Tab-separated table of C-alpha atoms and ligand atoms in Angstrom:
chain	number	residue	atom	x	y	z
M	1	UNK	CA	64.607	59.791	95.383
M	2	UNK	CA	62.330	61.927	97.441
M	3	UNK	CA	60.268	64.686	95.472
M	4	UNK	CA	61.021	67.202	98.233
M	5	UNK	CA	63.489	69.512	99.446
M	6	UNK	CA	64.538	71.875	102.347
M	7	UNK	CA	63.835	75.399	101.576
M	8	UNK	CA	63.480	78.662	102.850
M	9	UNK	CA	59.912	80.158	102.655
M	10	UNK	CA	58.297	83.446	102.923
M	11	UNK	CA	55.015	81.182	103.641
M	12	UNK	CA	52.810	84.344	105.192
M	13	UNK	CA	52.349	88.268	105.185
M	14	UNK	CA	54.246	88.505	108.484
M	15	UNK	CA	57.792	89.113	109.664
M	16	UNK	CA	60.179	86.356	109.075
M	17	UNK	CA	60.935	83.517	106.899
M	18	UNK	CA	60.873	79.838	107.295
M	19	UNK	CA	62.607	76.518	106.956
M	20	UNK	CA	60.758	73.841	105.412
M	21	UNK	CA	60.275	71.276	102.972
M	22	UNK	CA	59.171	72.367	99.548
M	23	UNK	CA	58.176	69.908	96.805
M	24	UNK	CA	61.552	70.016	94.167
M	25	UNK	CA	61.254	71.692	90.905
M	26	UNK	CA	61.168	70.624	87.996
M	27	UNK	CA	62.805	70.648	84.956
M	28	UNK	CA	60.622	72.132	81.966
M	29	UNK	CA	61.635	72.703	78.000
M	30	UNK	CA	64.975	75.475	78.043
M	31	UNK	CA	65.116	74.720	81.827
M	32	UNK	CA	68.622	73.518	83.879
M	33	UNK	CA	68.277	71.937	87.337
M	34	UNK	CA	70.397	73.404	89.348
M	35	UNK	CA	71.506	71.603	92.872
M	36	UNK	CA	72.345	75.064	94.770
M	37	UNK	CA	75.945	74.880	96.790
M	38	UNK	CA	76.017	78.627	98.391
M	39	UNK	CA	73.654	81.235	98.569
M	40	UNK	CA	74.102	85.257	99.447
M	41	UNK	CA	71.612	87.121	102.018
M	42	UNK	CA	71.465	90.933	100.642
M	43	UNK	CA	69.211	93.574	101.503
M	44	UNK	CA	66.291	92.756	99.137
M	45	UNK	CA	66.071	89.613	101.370
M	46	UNK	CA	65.925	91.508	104.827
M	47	UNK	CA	62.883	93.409	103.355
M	48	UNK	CA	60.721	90.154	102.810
M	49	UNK	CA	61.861	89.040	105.796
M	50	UNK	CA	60.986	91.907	107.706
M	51	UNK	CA	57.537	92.270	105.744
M	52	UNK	CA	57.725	95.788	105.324
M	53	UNK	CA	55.714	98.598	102.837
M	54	UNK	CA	57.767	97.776	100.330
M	55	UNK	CA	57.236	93.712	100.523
M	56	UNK	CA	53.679	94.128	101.152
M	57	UNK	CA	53.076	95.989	98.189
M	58	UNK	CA	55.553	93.667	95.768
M	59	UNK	CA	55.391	90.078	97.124
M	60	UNK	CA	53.391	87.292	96.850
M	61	UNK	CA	53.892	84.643	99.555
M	62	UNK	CA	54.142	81.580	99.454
M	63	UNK	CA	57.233	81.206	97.488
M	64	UNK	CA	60.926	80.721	97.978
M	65	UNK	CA	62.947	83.393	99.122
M	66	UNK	CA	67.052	84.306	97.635
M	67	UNK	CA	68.328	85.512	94.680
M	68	UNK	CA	72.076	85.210	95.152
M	69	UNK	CA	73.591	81.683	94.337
M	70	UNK	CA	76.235	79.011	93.422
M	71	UNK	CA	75.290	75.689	92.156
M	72	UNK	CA	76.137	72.458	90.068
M	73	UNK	CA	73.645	71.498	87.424
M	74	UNK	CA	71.586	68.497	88.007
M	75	UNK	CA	69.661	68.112	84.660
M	76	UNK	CA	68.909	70.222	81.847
M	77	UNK	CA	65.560	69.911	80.252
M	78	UNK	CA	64.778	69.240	76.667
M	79	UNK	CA	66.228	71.402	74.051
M	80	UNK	CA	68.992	72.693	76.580
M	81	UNK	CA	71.853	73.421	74.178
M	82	UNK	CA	75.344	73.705	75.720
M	83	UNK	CA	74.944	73.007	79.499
M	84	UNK	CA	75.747	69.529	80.830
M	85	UNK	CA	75.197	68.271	84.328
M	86	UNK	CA	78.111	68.756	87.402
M	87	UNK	CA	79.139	71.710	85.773
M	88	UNK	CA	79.463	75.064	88.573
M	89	UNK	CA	76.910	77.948	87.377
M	90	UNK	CA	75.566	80.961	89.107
M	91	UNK	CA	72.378	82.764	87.156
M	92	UNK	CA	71.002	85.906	86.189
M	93	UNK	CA	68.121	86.361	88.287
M	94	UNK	CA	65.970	88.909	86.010
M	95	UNK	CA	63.765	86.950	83.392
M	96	UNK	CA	62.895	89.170	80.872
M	97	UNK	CA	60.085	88.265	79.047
M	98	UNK	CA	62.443	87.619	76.048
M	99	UNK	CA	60.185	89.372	73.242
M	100	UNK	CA	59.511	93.142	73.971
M	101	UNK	CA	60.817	95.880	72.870
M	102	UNK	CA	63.318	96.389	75.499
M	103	UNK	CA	64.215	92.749	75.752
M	104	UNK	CA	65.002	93.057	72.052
M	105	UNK	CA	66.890	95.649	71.703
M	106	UNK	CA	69.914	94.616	74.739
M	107	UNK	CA	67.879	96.220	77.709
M	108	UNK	CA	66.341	93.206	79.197
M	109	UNK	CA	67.444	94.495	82.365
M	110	UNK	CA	64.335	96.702	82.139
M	111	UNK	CA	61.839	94.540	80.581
M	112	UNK	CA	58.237	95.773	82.369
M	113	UNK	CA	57.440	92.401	82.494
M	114	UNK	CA	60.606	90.630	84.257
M	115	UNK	CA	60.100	88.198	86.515
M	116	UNK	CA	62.634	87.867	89.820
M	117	UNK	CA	64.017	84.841	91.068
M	118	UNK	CA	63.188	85.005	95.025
M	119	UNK	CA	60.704	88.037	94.551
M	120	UNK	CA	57.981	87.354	91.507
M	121	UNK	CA	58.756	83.589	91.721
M	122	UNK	CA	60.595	81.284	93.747
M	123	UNK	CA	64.378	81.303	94.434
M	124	UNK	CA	67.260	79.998	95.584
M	125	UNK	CA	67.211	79.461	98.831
M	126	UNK	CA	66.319	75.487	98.561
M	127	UNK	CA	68.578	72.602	97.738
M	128	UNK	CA	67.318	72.650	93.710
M	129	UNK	CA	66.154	75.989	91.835
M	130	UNK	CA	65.237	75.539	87.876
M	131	UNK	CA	66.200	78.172	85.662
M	132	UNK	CA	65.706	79.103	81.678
M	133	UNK	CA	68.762	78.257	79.896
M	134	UNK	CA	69.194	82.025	78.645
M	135	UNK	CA	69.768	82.878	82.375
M	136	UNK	CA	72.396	80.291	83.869
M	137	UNK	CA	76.008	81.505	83.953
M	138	UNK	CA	78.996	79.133	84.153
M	139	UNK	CA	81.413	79.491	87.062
M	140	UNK	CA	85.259	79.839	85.318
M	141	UNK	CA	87.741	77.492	86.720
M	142	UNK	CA	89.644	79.959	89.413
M	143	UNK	CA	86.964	81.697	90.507
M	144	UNK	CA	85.835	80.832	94.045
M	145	UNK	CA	82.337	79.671	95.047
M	146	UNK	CA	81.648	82.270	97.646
M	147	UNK	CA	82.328	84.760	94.982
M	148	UNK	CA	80.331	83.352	92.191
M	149	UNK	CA	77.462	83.195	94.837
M	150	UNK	CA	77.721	86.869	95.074
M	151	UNK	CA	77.770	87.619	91.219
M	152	UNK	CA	74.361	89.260	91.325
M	153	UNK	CA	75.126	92.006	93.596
M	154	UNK	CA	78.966	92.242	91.990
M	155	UNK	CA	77.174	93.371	88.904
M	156	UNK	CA	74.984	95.544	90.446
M	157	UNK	CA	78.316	97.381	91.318
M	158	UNK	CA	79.734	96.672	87.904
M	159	UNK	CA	77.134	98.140	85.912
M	160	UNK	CA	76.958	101.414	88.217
M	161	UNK	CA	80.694	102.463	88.006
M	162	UNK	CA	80.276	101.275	84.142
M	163	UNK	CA	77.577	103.487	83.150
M	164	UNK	CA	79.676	106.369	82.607
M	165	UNK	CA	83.468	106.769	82.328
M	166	UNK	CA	85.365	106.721	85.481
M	167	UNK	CA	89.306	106.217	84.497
M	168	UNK	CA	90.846	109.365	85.468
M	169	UNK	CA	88.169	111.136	87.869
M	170	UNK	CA	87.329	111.697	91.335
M	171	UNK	CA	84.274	109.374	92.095
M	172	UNK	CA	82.241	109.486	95.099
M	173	UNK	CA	80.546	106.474	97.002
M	174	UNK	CA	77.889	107.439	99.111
M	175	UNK	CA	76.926	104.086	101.350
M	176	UNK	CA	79.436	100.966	101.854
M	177	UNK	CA	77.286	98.036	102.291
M	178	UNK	CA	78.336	95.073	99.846
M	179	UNK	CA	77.558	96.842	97.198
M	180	UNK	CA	79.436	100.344	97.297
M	181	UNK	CA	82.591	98.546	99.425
M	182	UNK	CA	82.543	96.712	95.734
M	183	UNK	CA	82.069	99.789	93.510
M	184	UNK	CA	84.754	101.060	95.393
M	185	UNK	CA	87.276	98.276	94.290
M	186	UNK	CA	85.298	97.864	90.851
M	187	UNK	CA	86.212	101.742	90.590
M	188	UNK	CA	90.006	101.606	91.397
M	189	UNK	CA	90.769	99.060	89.067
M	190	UNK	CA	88.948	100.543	86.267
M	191	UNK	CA	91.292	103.744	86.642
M	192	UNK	CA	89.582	106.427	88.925
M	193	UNK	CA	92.181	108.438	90.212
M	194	UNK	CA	90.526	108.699	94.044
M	195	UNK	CA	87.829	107.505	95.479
M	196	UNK	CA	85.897	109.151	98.296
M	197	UNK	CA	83.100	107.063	100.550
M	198	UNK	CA	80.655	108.481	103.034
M	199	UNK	CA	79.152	105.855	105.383
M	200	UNK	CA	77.971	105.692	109.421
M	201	UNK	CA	79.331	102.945	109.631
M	202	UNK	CA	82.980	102.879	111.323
M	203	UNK	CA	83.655	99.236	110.671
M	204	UNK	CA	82.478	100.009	106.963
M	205	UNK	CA	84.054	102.781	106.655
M	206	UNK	CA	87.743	101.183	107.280
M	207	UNK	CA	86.678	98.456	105.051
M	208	UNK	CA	85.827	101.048	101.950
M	209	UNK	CA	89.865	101.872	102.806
M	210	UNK	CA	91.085	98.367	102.799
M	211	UNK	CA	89.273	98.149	99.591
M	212	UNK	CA	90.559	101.272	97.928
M	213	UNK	CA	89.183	104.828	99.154
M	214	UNK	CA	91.471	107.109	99.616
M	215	UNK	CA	89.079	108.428	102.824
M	216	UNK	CA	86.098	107.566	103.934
M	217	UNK	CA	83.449	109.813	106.084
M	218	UNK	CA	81.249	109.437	109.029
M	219	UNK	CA	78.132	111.918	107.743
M	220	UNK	CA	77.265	112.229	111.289
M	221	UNK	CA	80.390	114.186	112.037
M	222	UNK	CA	80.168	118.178	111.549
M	223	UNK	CA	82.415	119.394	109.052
M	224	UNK	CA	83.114	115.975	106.974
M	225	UNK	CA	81.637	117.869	103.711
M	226	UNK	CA	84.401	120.140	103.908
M	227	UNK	CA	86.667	117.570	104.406
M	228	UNK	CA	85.817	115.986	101.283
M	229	UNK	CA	85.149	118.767	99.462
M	230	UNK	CA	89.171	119.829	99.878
M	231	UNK	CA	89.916	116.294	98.355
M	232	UNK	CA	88.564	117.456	95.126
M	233	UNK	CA	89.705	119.590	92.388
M	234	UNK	CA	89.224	123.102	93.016
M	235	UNK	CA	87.136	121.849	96.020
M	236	UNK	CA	84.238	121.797	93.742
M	237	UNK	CA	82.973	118.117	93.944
M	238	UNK	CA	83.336	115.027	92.893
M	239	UNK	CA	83.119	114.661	88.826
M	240	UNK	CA	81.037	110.809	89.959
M	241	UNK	CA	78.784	110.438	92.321
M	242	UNK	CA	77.251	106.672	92.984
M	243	UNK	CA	74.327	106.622	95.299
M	244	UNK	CA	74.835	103.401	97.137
M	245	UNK	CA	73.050	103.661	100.605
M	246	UNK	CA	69.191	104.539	99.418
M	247	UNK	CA	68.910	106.664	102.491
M	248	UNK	CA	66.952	109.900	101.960
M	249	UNK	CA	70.082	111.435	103.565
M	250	UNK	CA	72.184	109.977	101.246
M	251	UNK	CA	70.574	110.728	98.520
M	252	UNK	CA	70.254	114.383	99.334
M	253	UNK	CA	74.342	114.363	100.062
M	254	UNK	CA	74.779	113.304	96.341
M	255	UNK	CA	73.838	115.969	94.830
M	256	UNK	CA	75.931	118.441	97.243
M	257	UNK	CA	78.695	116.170	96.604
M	258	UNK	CA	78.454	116.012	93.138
M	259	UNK	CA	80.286	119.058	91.370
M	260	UNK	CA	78.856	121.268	88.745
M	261	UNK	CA	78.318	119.547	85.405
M	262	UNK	CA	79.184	116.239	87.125
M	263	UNK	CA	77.284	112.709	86.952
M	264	UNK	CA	75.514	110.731	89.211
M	265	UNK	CA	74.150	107.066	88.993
M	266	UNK	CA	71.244	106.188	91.441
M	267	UNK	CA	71.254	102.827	92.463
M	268	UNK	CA	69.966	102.426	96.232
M	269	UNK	CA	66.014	102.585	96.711
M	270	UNK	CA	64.737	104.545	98.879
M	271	UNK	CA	62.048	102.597	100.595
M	272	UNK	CA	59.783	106.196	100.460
M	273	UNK	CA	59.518	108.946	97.684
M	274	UNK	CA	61.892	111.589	97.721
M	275	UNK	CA	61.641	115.545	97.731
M	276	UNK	CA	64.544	117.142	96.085
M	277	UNK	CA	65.319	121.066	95.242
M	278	UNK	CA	65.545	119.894	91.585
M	279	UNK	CA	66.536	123.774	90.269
M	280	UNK	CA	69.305	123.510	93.078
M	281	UNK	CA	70.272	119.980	92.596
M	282	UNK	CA	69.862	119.380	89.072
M	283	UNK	CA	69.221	121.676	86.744
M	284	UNK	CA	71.295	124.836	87.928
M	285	UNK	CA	74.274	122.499	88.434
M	286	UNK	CA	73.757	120.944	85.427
M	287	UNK	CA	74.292	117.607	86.768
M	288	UNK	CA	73.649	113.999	85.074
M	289	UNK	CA	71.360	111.927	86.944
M	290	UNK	CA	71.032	107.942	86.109
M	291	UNK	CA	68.536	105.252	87.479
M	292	UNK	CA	70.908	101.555	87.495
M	293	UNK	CA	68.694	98.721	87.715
M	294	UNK	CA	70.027	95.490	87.868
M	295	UNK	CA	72.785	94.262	85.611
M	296	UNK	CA	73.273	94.653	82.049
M	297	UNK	CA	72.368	91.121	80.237
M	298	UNK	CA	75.126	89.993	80.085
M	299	UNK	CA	77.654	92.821	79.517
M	300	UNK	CA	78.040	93.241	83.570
M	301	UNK	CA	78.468	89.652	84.191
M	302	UNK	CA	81.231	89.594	81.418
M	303	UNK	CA	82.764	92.434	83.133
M	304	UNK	CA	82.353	91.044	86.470
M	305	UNK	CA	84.047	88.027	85.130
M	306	UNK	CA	86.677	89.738	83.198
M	307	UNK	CA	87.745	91.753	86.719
M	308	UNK	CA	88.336	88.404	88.693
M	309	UNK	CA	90.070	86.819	85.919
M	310	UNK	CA	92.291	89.385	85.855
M	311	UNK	CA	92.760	89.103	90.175
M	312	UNK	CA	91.672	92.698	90.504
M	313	UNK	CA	89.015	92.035	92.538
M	314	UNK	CA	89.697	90.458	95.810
M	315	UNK	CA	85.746	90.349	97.070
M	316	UNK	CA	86.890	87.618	100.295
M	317	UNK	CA	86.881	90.700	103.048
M	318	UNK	CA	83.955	90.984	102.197
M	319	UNK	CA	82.087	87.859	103.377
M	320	UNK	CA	81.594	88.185	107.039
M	321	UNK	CA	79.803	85.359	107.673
M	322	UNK	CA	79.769	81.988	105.999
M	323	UNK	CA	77.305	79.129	107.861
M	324	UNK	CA	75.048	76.418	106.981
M	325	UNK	CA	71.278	76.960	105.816
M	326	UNK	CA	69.656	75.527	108.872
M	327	UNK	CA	71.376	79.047	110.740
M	328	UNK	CA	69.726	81.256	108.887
M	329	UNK	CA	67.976	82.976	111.610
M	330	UNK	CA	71.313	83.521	113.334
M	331	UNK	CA	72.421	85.548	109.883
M	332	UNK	CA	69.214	87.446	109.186
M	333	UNK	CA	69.426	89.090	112.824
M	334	UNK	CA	73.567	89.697	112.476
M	335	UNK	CA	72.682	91.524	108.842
M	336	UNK	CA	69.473	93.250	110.577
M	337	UNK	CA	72.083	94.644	113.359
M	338	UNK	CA	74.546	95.958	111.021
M	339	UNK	CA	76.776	93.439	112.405
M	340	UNK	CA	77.955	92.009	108.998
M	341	UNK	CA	78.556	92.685	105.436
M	342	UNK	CA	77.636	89.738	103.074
M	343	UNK	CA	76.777	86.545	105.062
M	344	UNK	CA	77.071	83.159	102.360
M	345	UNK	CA	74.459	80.058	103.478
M	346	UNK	CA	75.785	76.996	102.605
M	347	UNK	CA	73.563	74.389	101.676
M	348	UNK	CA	75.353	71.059	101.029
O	401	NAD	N1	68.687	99.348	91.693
O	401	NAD	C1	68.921	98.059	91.813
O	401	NAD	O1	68.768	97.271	90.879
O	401	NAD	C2	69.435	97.544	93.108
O	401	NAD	C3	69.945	96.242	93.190
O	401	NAD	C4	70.475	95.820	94.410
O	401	NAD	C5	70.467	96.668	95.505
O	401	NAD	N2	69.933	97.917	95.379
O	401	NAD	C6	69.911	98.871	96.490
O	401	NAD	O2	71.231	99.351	96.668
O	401	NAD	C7	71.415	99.745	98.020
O	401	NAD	C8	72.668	99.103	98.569
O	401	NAD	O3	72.538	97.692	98.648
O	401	NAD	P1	73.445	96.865	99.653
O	401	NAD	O4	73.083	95.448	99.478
O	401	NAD	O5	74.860	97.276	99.547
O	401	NAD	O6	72.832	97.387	101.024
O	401	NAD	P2	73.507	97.623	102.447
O	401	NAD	O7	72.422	97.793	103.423
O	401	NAD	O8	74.552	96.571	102.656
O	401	NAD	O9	74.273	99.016	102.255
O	401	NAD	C9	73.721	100.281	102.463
O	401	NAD	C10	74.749	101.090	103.214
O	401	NAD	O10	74.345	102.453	103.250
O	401	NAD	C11	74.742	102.980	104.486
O	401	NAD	N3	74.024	104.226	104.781
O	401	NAD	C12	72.871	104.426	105.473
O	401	NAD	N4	72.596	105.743	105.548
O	401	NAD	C13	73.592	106.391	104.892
O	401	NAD	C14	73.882	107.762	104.622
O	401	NAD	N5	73.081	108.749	105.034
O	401	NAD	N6	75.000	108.055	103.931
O	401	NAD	C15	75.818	107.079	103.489
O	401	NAD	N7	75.595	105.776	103.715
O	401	NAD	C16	74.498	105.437	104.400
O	401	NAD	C17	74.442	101.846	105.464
O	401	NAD	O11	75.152	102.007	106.682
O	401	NAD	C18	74.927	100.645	104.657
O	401	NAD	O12	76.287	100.342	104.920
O	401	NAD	C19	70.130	99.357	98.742
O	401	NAD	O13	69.296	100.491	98.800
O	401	NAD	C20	69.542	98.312	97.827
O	401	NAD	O14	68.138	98.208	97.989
O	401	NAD	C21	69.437	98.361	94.207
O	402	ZN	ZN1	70.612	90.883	95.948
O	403	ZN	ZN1	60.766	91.900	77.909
C-alpha cells in the first residue's frame, strides 16, 4: 500500500488551496485512522482559501485544510478502547489540551490551548485524517452521511439556541447561512413560539421559511425593522437574539432587535473589531450578551444527535451542492458567490 494520499493543501501564504498528494498519517497511542467518506466546505475554509487578515494572522501553511467530515475507521492505535475499524464516525474538531483548568472542569470548548483540525493542524480534507480517541464520534444507524459530515457546524447552531432558554419566546436570527437556516429549525423544535430572520439574501431568506421562520427580512429594504418589530410582543423586540451573519451590520441590528432585558448570543466573527454604543446597546437596555464558541464537549453533539433521532431536523435542503474532491475549485467559487449554502466533497 502506498504511504501517500490525495489531499487538499493550503501549501503557501497566497489565495487558494491545492490538490495534492500528502504523505498518510499515522496512527499514534489514543489515535483512530479514519478513511474520510464526505467532507463540508464552511466559511472558516473560504477564509484560508482566500488568505485574508484573519488567515494571515492565524494559519500556518503547509497543512491540510477542512474541518467538517464523515468517515469509516481504518485502524485505531494502541490503547484505543471502544472503537473498532469500518465503523461510520464524524469528530470533534477542537483538541483541548485535556489538563487545564477549563478542560477540567466541562469547558474544553475554550481551552487557550486547543488545537483545530484544518486550522492549527492538519484536517480533513485528504483520504485519511488521525484523530485522539477522546474526539471521534460514532455515526448512529439512521442518520445520513451528508448530515453527519455537517455535525460540526450543526452544533455550532445547537449550542447557540441552547445557551439560554428558548421554548416559549420570540427569537431572532440575524444571518441565514448554514448555520442560522439551522438555528432556525434547531429553534422551532426546541419550542420557540416564532422565529424571525434577517438576511440579504432572497434565496436564503425563503429557505429560513421552508425551515421554520415565521418571516424573514431583506435589511436592505426601508422599513423592515418596523416590520419585525410589530411581530413582537408589545412591539418591543425580540426576547432572543442570535447573531449569525458576523457582519458589522448585523451585529449592530442585534442589539436594536433585541428588546429590553432580552438576551443575545454572539456567534458570527466579525473579521474587524467592532464599535458599539455600549450605554445604548447594553447597559441601558439591560440586555444579556454571550460569546458561543464552538460546541459544548460533548453536550451539543448529544443534542445534535438527540434532534435527528427524533426526525426533527431535516438538514437535506440544506446541502446545495454535493461533488467529488477533485471539483473543489468549482465549489469554493459557487460558496465565494453566494451561490450555495453547504456544498459536501465526496472523497471515495
Ligand atoms: N464562534 C464560533 O465558534 C463559530 C463557529 C463557526 C462559524 N462561526 C461564524 O458564524 C458565522 C456564520 O457562519 P456560516 O457558516 O453560517 O456562514 P455563512 O457565510 O454561510 O452565513 C452568514 C450569513 O450572513 C448573511 N449576512 C451578511 N450580512 C448580513 C446582515 N447585515 N444581516 C443579516 N445577515 C447578513 C450572509 O448573507 C450569509 O447568509 C460566520 O461569521 C462564521 O465565521 C463562528
Ligand atoms: Zn466549520
Ligand atoms: Zn485545556
Amino acid at each position: 500500500m502506498t504511504n501517500k494520499m490525495p489531499a487538499l493543501l493550503k501549501k503557501n501564504g497566497a489565495r487558494g488551496i491545492t490538490l495534492d498528494s500528502a504523505p498518510r498519517p499515522s496512527c499514534g497511542r489514543s489515535e483512530v485512522l479514519i478513511r474520510i467518506q464526505k467532507t463540508g466546505i464552511c466559511g472558516t475554509d473560504l477564509h484560508i482559501y482566500a488568505w485574508d487578515e484573519w488567515a494571515q494572522s492565524r494559519v500556518h501553511p503547509p497543512f491540510i485544510v477542512g474541518h467538517e467530515f464523515v468517515g469509516v475507521i481504518e485502524a485505531v492505535g494502541e490503547g484505543v478502547d471502544g472503537f473498532a475499524p469500518g465503523e461510520q464516525v464524524s469528530g470533534e474538531g477542537h483538541i483541548g489540551c485535556g489538563h487545564c483548568y477549563f478542560c477540567r472542569t466541562g469547558q474544553g470548548h475554550i481551552c487557550r490551548k486547543v488545537e483545530i483540525i484544518g486550522v492549527d493542524r492538519d484536517g480533513c480534507f485528504a483520504q485519511f485524517m488521525s484523530l485522539p480517541q477522546s474526539n471521534v464520534w460514532k455515526v448512529r444507524p439512521g442518520i445520513p452521511p451528508e448530515v453527519a459530515a455537517i455535525f460540526d457546524p450543526l452544533g455550532n447552531a445547537m449550542h447557540t439556541v441552547m445557551a439560554q432558554p428558548v421554548a416559549g419566546k420570540t427569537l431572532a436570527i440575524v444571518g441565514a447561512g448554514a448555520i442560522g437556516l439551522m438555528a432556525c429549525k434547531i429553534a422551532r423544535a426546541a419550542g420557540a413560539l416564532r422565529v424571525l430572520v434577517v438576511e440579504p439574501q432572497a434565496q436564503k431568506r425563503a429557505m429560513a421559511v421552508e425551515f421554520g421562520a415565521e418571516d424573514a427580512y431583506d435589511p436592505a429594504q426601508t422599513g423592515w425593522f418596523e416590520e419585525f418589530a410589530k411581530k413582537t410582543s408589545d412591539g418591543v423586540g425580540a426576547d432572543v437574539v442570535l447573531e449569525i451573519s458576523g457582519s458589522l451590520a448585523g451585529i449592530r441590528n442585534a442589539f436594536e432587535m433585541v428588546r429590553p432585558g432580552g438576551e443575545v448570543a454572539l456567534l458570527g466573527i466579525p473579521s474587524n473589531p467592532v464599535t458599539l454604543n455600549l450605554s445604548e446597546a447594553i447597559i441601558f437596555k439591560g440586555v444579556t450578551v454571550r460569546g458561543i464558541n464552538g460546541r459544548l464537549m460533548y453536550e451539543s453533539w448529544y443534542q445534535c444527535e438527540r434532534f435527528l433521532m427524533e426526525h426533527k431536523l431535516d438538514l437535506s435542503p440544506l446541502i446545495t451542492h454535493q461533488m467529488p474532491y477533485q471539483r473543489y475549485e468549482e465549489a469554493f467559487d459557487l460558496l465565494q458567490r453566494g451561490q450555495a449554502v453547504k456544498i459536501i466533497l465526496d472523497w471515495e
